[in-house]
């Protein structure tokens, strides 16, 4: 019995979550896996009603489960940054989900925006560091001529405190954001990337940075990558500046096998990856703590304008459920979800609108659940 925390979230979140759970229940029936779903109401509606985003009590309840399944979060009625920082980032940091895993796979039958590229060309993984870099959430904004800030970062690995004194002249207002890379944080994400390459039969790991400009933070990143790579002599390695990798994702996606990237650059290039694999509706992601509680989600937003219309593509959520099963050690069940999804897409009878069909959200989920039972 797996106890799973479920956060349906906002907009289309509850609808796509229903389909994700429908498919998980189907594969559970086939493989003898039982689930105990514990629902959490947190998201925009909860915040607007109560003023509360995600209390510590909810996190403590989530600690009693094996994994977290997230729908989508976001609402135009809530100021940008509130839900992102106080719900999504809070969960990532609290559970130390230092890996953001993004499979970039183009499935047969899915239209690709790149001319001449097919499933054999687009099949790699992006491993994004999920707790450091310029997303640590510290910075400030000021108008006074003299300014002082005490900035703190608390992680399982370390605690950092910055005492920042700034004197300005002429500028009317100043804002700054601090990016942090640590040896410990870099080492563990790079080890995960190399181990993933071994597990998936990949023979190249590409490290992304901008070390030619941001020399301190990404200089350390490069040093650690080279040190970790020595432990994997059978795996080829290379560096790629982030601006260059955006070009090569488009021109030669078949080159890439495992890509390891700092947090902010990973946020950007994984969206590009989603588009070359057919769109956000097909892109699952995992926020992983290999020794703790992980969270799985579609990487798209909440699309509030489509709420309740039964038109959203649930495939990313369904595939995220497969990633969750893989992390829980249920590889056979995970493979069945992916294979059932591939078969439904190839048949072309029950496709969502974003990949050329007319099927509703629930129809797509039902078709994949049925296919799981037929495998």
Short mmCIF file of C-alpha atoms in Angstrom, two decimals:
data_model
loop_
_atom_site.label_atom_id
_atom_site.label_comp_id
_atom_site.label_asym_id
_atom_site.label_seq_id
_atom_site.Cartn_x
_atom_site.Cartn_y
_atom_site.Cartn_z
CA UNK A 1 0.00 0.00 0.00
CA UNK A 2 1.43 3.34 -1.08
CA UNK A 3 0.20 6.43 0.73
CA UNK A 4 0.22 9.32 -1.72
CA UNK A 5 -0.34 13.01 -0.98
CA UNK A 6 -2.53 14.52 -3.71
CA UNK A 7 -2.55 18.27 -4.37
CA UNK A 8 -4.94 18.84 -7.31
CA UNK A 9 -4.33 22.61 -7.23
CA UNK A 10 -5.98 25.18 -9.46
CA UNK A 11 -7.57 25.62 -12.88
CA UNK A 12 -7.39 22.37 -14.82
CA UNK A 13 -5.45 20.74 -11.98
CA UNK A 14 -8.34 18.75 -10.47
CA UNK A 15 -9.47 17.47 -13.90
CA UNK A 16 -6.07 16.23 -15.02
CA UNK A 17 -5.41 14.80 -11.57
CA UNK A 18 -8.57 12.69 -11.84
CA UNK A 19 -7.19 11.12 -15.01
CA UNK A 20 -3.74 10.58 -13.54
CA UNK A 21 -5.25 8.72 -10.60
CA UNK A 22 -7.59 6.79 -12.91
CA UNK A 23 -4.59 5.40 -14.80
CA UNK A 24 -2.64 4.70 -11.61
CA UNK A 25 -5.60 2.75 -10.24
CA UNK A 26 -5.78 0.79 -13.50
CA UNK A 27 -2.12 -0.19 -13.40
CA UNK A 28 -2.51 -0.92 -9.71
CA UNK A 29 -5.28 -3.40 -10.48
CA UNK A 30 -3.10 -5.14 -13.07
CA UNK A 31 0.10 -5.21 -11.00
CA UNK A 32 -1.40 -5.73 -7.56
CA UNK A 33 -0.49 -2.27 -6.26
CA UNK A 34 -2.75 -0.50 -3.76
CA UNK A 35 -2.91 3.24 -3.17
CA UNK A 36 -4.16 5.35 -0.28
CA UNK A 37 -4.81 8.87 -1.60
CA UNK A 38 -4.63 11.73 0.90
CA UNK A 39 -5.99 14.95 -0.60
CA UNK A 40 -4.79 18.45 0.24
CA UNK A 41 -6.86 21.51 -0.76
CA UNK A 42 -3.98 23.97 -0.96
CA UNK A 43 -3.75 26.32 -3.92
CA UNK A 44 -5.28 29.58 -5.08
CA UNK A 45 -8.86 28.94 -3.91
CA UNK A 46 -7.67 27.91 -0.47
CA UNK A 47 -5.44 30.98 -0.25
CA UNK A 48 -8.18 33.37 -1.36
CA UNK A 49 -10.61 31.91 1.18
CA UNK A 50 -8.27 31.60 4.15
CA UNK A 51 -5.18 33.74 3.49
CA UNK A 52 -3.16 30.57 4.08
CA UNK A 53 -0.92 29.04 1.40
CA UNK A 54 0.68 25.89 2.82
CA UNK A 55 0.92 25.59 6.61
CA UNK A 56 3.60 23.55 8.35
CA UNK A 57 0.88 21.19 9.60
CA UNK A 58 0.14 20.16 6.01
CA UNK A 59 3.82 19.47 5.37
CA UNK A 60 3.95 17.29 8.47
CA UNK A 61 0.96 15.31 7.16
CA UNK A 62 2.69 14.90 3.80
CA UNK A 63 5.70 13.49 5.64
CA UNK A 64 3.53 10.51 6.57
CA UNK A 65 3.13 9.56 2.89
CA UNK A 66 5.51 7.99 0.37
CA UNK A 67 5.16 10.55 -2.42
CA UNK A 68 3.36 13.71 -3.57
CA UNK A 69 1.24 13.95 -6.73
CA UNK A 70 0.63 17.55 -7.85
CA UNK A 71 -1.82 18.84 -10.45
CA UNK A 72 -1.19 22.47 -11.35
CA UNK A 73 -0.93 25.68 -9.35
CA UNK A 74 -1.64 29.27 -10.39
CA UNK A 75 -4.47 31.77 -10.65
CA UNK A 76 -4.57 35.33 -12.06
CA UNK A 77 -6.36 36.49 -8.90
CA UNK A 78 -3.23 35.74 -6.86
CA UNK A 79 -0.19 37.98 -7.15
CA UNK A 80 2.68 36.23 -8.99
CA UNK A 81 5.21 34.71 -6.63
CA UNK A 82 2.92 33.91 -3.70
CA UNK A 83 1.91 30.39 -4.70
CA UNK A 84 5.22 29.70 -6.40
CA UNK A 85 7.31 30.59 -3.35
CA UNK A 86 4.99 29.60 -0.52
CA UNK A 87 3.67 26.35 -2.00
CA UNK A 88 5.86 24.92 -4.76
CA UNK A 89 9.25 26.10 -3.52
CA UNK A 90 8.27 25.51 0.09
CA UNK A 91 7.56 21.85 -0.65
CA UNK A 92 10.75 21.45 -2.68
CA UNK A 93 12.92 22.95 0.04
CA UNK A 94 11.13 21.32 2.98
CA UNK A 95 11.51 17.84 1.46
CA UNK A 96 14.94 18.69 -0.01
CA UNK A 97 13.82 17.67 -3.49
CA UNK A 98 17.12 18.61 -5.03
CA UNK A 99 16.58 16.83 -8.35
CA UNK A 100 14.21 18.11 -11.01
CA UNK A 101 14.02 15.30 -13.55
CA UNK A 102 12.63 16.03 -17.00
CA UNK A 103 12.46 13.30 -19.63
CA UNK A 104 12.49 14.83 -23.12
CA UNK A 105 10.91 12.14 -25.32
CA UNK A 106 9.09 12.49 -28.62
CA UNK A 107 6.58 9.66 -28.93
CA UNK A 108 5.52 8.10 -32.26
CA UNK A 109 2.54 9.92 -33.72
CA UNK A 110 3.21 13.20 -31.91
CA UNK A 111 3.82 16.16 -34.26
CA UNK A 112 7.30 17.65 -33.82
CA UNK A 113 7.99 21.30 -34.68
CA UNK A 114 11.50 20.39 -35.88
CA UNK A 115 11.70 19.43 -39.55
CA UNK A 116 13.07 15.96 -40.14
CA UNK A 117 13.18 14.95 -36.47
CA UNK A 118 11.40 11.90 -35.10
CA UNK A 119 11.28 9.80 -31.92
CA UNK A 120 14.72 8.39 -32.69
CA UNK A 121 16.18 11.93 -32.50
CA UNK A 122 14.53 13.19 -29.31
CA UNK A 123 15.07 10.92 -26.32
CA UNK A 124 17.13 12.38 -23.49
CA UNK A 125 16.92 13.58 -19.89
CA UNK A 126 17.47 16.96 -18.29
CA UNK A 127 18.59 16.81 -14.66
CA UNK A 128 18.08 20.21 -13.06
CA UNK A 129 19.48 21.17 -9.67
CA UNK A 130 16.38 22.21 -7.75
CA UNK A 131 17.43 24.02 -4.56
CA UNK A 132 20.27 26.45 -5.35
CA UNK A 133 21.42 28.99 -7.96
CA UNK A 134 19.38 32.16 -8.44
CA UNK A 135 16.22 30.48 -7.15
CA UNK A 136 17.29 30.41 -3.51
CA UNK A 137 14.89 33.31 -3.00
CA UNK A 138 17.16 35.89 -1.41
CA UNK A 139 17.58 39.47 -2.52
CA UNK A 140 16.22 42.93 -1.83
CA UNK A 141 15.13 46.24 -3.30
CA UNK A 142 15.82 49.69 -1.88
CA UNK A 143 15.82 53.44 -2.54
CA UNK A 144 17.87 54.76 0.42
CA UNK A 145 21.48 55.82 -0.11
CA UNK A 146 22.63 53.25 2.46
CA UNK A 147 21.14 49.81 2.77
CA UNK A 148 21.69 46.72 4.89
CA UNK A 149 20.09 43.29 4.56
CA UNK A 150 20.52 40.06 6.49
CA UNK A 151 19.83 37.23 4.06
CA UNK A 152 19.59 33.59 5.12
CA UNK A 153 19.40 30.23 3.38
CA UNK A 154 18.51 27.11 5.36
CA UNK A 155 18.95 23.72 3.73
CA UNK A 156 19.44 20.15 4.91
CA UNK A 157 23.02 20.42 3.67
CA UNK A 158 23.91 23.79 5.20
CA UNK A 159 22.84 27.14 6.65
CA UNK A 160 24.15 30.35 5.07
CA UNK A 161 23.83 33.93 6.26
CA UNK A 162 24.71 37.04 4.23
CA UNK A 163 25.17 40.47 5.78
CA UNK A 164 24.86 42.84 2.83
CA UNK A 165 25.85 46.52 3.11
CA UNK A 166 25.31 48.69 0.05
CA UNK A 167 25.98 52.38 -0.51
CA UNK A 168 24.58 53.87 -3.69
CA UNK A 169 25.09 57.11 -5.55
CA UNK A 170 22.82 58.55 -8.27
CA UNK A 171 20.72 55.43 -8.89
CA UNK A 172 17.19 56.11 -7.64
CA UNK A 173 16.34 52.50 -6.87
CA UNK A 174 18.35 49.29 -6.73
CA UNK A 175 17.28 45.65 -6.71
CA UNK A 176 19.52 42.62 -6.39
CA UNK A 177 19.16 38.87 -6.28
CA UNK A 178 21.77 36.46 -4.94
CA UNK A 179 22.65 33.20 -6.66
CA UNK A 180 24.32 30.47 -4.65
CA UNK A 181 26.15 27.35 -5.79
CA UNK A 182 27.75 25.02 -3.23
CA UNK A 183 30.16 22.15 -3.68
CA UNK A 184 27.83 19.81 -1.79
CA UNK A 185 24.75 20.80 -3.77
CA UNK A 186 26.57 20.46 -7.08
CA UNK A 187 28.15 17.12 -6.22
CA UNK A 188 24.92 15.36 -5.36
CA UNK A 189 23.04 16.53 -8.48
CA UNK A 190 25.93 15.54 -10.72
CA UNK A 191 26.21 12.13 -9.11
CA UNK A 192 22.48 11.67 -9.74
CA UNK A 193 22.97 12.62 -13.41
CA UNK A 194 25.80 10.13 -13.92
CA UNK A 195 23.93 7.36 -12.11
CA UNK A 196 20.88 8.08 -14.28
CA UNK A 197 23.06 7.77 -17.38
CA UNK A 198 24.24 4.34 -16.18
CA UNK A 199 20.70 3.21 -15.36
CA UNK A 200 19.25 4.34 -18.69
CA UNK A 201 22.13 3.13 -20.85
CA UNK A 202 23.26 6.62 -21.84
CA UNK A 203 26.94 7.31 -22.53
CA UNK A 204 27.19 11.11 -22.48
CA UNK A 205 26.52 13.72 -19.79
CA UNK A 206 26.45 17.40 -20.77
CA UNK A 207 26.92 20.09 -18.11
CA UNK A 208 25.24 23.46 -18.72
CA UNK A 209 26.46 26.78 -17.32
CA UNK A 210 27.48 30.34 -18.18
CA UNK A 211 30.96 30.15 -16.69
CA UNK A 212 32.39 32.60 -19.22
CA UNK A 213 30.42 35.44 -17.60
CA UNK A 214 29.28 34.28 -14.14
CA UNK A 215 32.71 32.97 -13.27
CA UNK A 216 32.39 32.47 -9.51
CA UNK A 217 29.20 30.43 -9.23
CA UNK A 218 29.61 28.46 -12.43
CA UNK A 219 33.37 28.15 -12.04
CA UNK A 220 32.65 26.07 -8.94
CA UNK A 221 29.95 24.18 -10.84
CA UNK A 222 32.50 23.23 -13.52
CA UNK A 223 35.14 22.20 -11.01
CA UNK A 224 32.76 19.83 -9.26
CA UNK A 225 31.53 18.37 -12.54
CA UNK A 226 35.07 17.51 -13.58
CA UNK A 227 35.75 15.91 -10.19
CA UNK A 228 32.58 13.80 -10.24
CA UNK A 229 33.16 12.76 -13.86
CA UNK A 230 36.43 11.06 -12.88
CA UNK A 231 34.38 8.43 -11.09
CA UNK A 232 32.59 7.51 -14.34
CA UNK A 233 35.37 6.94 -16.90
CA UNK A 234 33.07 5.08 -19.31
CA UNK A 235 30.75 8.08 -19.70
CA UNK A 236 31.67 10.88 -22.09
CA UNK A 237 31.41 14.43 -20.74
CA UNK A 238 31.19 17.94 -22.14
CA UNK A 239 30.34 21.52 -21.18
CA UNK A 240 27.79 23.68 -22.98
CA UNK A 241 26.99 27.34 -22.37
CA UNK A 242 23.27 27.83 -21.85
CA UNK A 243 22.85 30.09 -24.89
CA UNK A 244 24.55 27.50 -27.08
CA UNK A 245 22.51 24.59 -25.78
CA UNK A 246 19.25 26.31 -26.73
CA UNK A 247 20.50 26.34 -30.32
CA UNK A 248 21.65 22.72 -30.26
CA UNK A 249 18.40 21.47 -28.71
CA UNK A 250 16.76 22.72 -31.90
CA UNK A 251 19.44 21.81 -34.44
CA UNK A 252 20.76 18.48 -33.11
CA UNK A 253 18.60 17.16 -30.26
CA UNK A 254 19.82 13.63 -31.02
CA UNK A 255 23.25 14.56 -29.61
CA UNK A 256 22.00 14.85 -26.05
CA UNK A 257 21.59 11.96 -23.65
CA UNK A 258 21.73 13.34 -20.10
CA UNK A 259 21.98 17.08 -19.47
CA UNK A 260 22.77 18.39 -15.97
CA UNK A 261 22.04 22.04 -15.32
CA UNK A 262 21.88 24.66 -12.57
CA UNK A 263 18.43 25.66 -11.38
CA UNK A 264 17.59 28.77 -13.40
CA UNK A 265 18.97 27.56 -16.72
CA UNK A 266 17.18 24.27 -16.19
CA UNK A 267 13.89 26.07 -15.75
CA UNK A 268 14.38 27.68 -19.15
CA UNK A 269 15.75 24.85 -21.26
CA UNK A 270 13.21 22.28 -20.03
CA UNK A 271 10.39 24.39 -21.48
CA UNK A 272 12.23 24.35 -24.80
CA UNK A 273 12.61 20.61 -24.37
CA UNK A 274 8.86 20.27 -23.81
CA UNK A 275 8.11 21.97 -27.10
CA UNK A 276 10.42 19.79 -29.18
CA UNK A 277 8.78 16.71 -27.65
CA UNK A 278 5.35 17.90 -28.74
CA UNK A 279 4.23 20.46 -26.18
CA UNK A 280 3.60 21.08 -22.50
CA UNK A 281 0.68 18.68 -22.43
CA UNK A 282 3.09 15.76 -22.90
CA UNK A 283 5.80 16.82 -20.45
CA UNK A 284 5.98 15.27 -16.97
CA UNK A 285 8.46 16.20 -14.28
CA UNK A 286 9.72 14.86 -10.99
CA UNK A 287 11.03 16.81 -8.00
CA UNK A 288 13.07 14.09 -6.40
CA UNK A 289 14.80 13.39 -3.13
CA UNK A 290 16.32 9.94 -3.69
CA UNK A 291 16.41 9.35 0.07
CA UNK A 292 13.13 11.05 0.96
CA UNK A 293 9.73 12.17 -0.31
CA UNK A 294 9.50 13.18 -3.96
CA UNK A 295 6.85 15.13 -5.87
CA UNK A 296 5.61 14.49 -9.40
CA UNK A 297 3.66 16.80 -11.68
CA UNK A 298 2.93 17.90 -15.24
CA UNK A 299 5.20 20.84 -15.98
CA UNK A 300 2.45 22.95 -17.56
CA UNK A 301 0.46 25.58 -15.74
CA UNK A 302 -3.09 25.64 -14.42
CA UNK A 303 -4.70 27.15 -17.56
CA UNK A 304 -7.66 28.64 -15.63
CA UNK A 305 -9.49 29.64 -18.83
CA UNK A 306 -9.95 25.94 -19.63
CA UNK A 307 -11.16 24.97 -16.17
CA UNK A 308 -14.21 22.71 -16.27
CA UNK A 309 -14.30 22.48 -20.07
CA UNK A 310 -12.92 18.93 -20.36
CA UNK A 311 -10.39 20.00 -23.02
CA UNK A 312 -7.05 19.85 -21.17
CA UNK A 313 -4.49 17.23 -22.15
CA UNK A 314 -3.97 14.86 -19.17
CA UNK A 315 -1.05 12.96 -20.71
CA UNK A 316 1.68 14.87 -18.85
CA UNK A 317 -0.07 14.12 -15.55
CA UNK A 318 -0.50 10.46 -16.48
CA UNK A 319 3.18 10.19 -17.39
CA UNK A 320 4.10 11.96 -14.14
CA UNK A 321 2.27 9.16 -12.35
CA UNK A 322 4.53 6.74 -14.20
CA UNK A 323 7.62 8.63 -13.04
CA UNK A 324 6.30 8.41 -9.49
CA UNK A 325 5.93 4.64 -9.76
CA UNK A 326 9.46 4.34 -11.12
CA UNK A 327 10.84 6.29 -8.16
CA UNK A 328 8.83 4.06 -5.81
CA UNK A 329 10.53 1.03 -7.36
CA UNK A 330 7.55 -0.15 -9.42
CA UNK A 331 9.37 -0.25 -12.77
CA UNK A 332 6.99 -2.72 -14.46
CA UNK A 333 3.95 -0.58 -13.64
CA UNK A 334 5.77 2.58 -14.75
CA UNK A 335 6.68 0.98 -18.07
CA UNK A 336 3.07 -0.11 -18.58
CA UNK A 337 1.80 3.45 -18.20
CA UNK A 338 4.31 4.74 -20.73
CA UNK A 339 3.60 1.92 -23.17
CA UNK A 340 -0.17 2.36 -22.88
CA UNK A 341 0.23 6.08 -23.55
CA UNK A 342 2.39 5.39 -26.60
CA UNK A 343 -0.15 2.89 -27.95
CA UNK A 344 -3.10 5.27 -27.54
CA UNK A 345 -1.19 8.05 -29.31
CA UNK A 346 -0.10 5.74 -32.15
CA UNK A 347 -3.66 4.51 -32.69
CA UNK A 348 -4.75 8.12 -33.10
CA UNK A 349 -8.39 7.51 -32.16
CA UNK A 350 -8.42 9.31 -28.81
CA UNK A 351 -6.05 12.25 -29.06
CA UNK A 352 -6.32 15.49 -27.09
CA UNK A 353 -6.69 18.74 -28.98
CA UNK A 354 -3.11 19.92 -28.49
CA UNK A 355 -1.77 17.08 -30.65
CA UNK A 356 -4.41 17.17 -33.35
CA UNK A 357 -7.35 15.28 -31.88
CA UNK A 358 -10.73 16.20 -30.45
CA UNK A 359 -10.97 13.93 -27.41
CA UNK A 360 -11.84 15.35 -24.02
CA UNK A 361 -9.71 15.14 -20.91
CA UNK A 362 -11.69 12.26 -19.44
CA UNK A 363 -11.78 10.40 -22.77
CA UNK A 364 -7.98 10.41 -23.03
CA UNK A 365 -7.60 9.22 -19.45
CA UNK A 366 -10.15 6.46 -19.97
CA UNK A 367 -8.46 5.30 -23.18
CA UNK A 368 -5.05 5.03 -21.52
CA UNK A 369 -6.50 3.29 -18.44
CA UNK A 370 -8.26 0.80 -20.72
CA UNK A 371 -5.06 0.20 -22.68
CA UNK A 372 -3.16 -0.47 -19.45
CA UNK A 373 -5.61 -3.25 -18.65
CA UNK A 374 -5.16 -4.73 -22.15
CA UNK A 375 -1.35 -4.91 -22.08
#
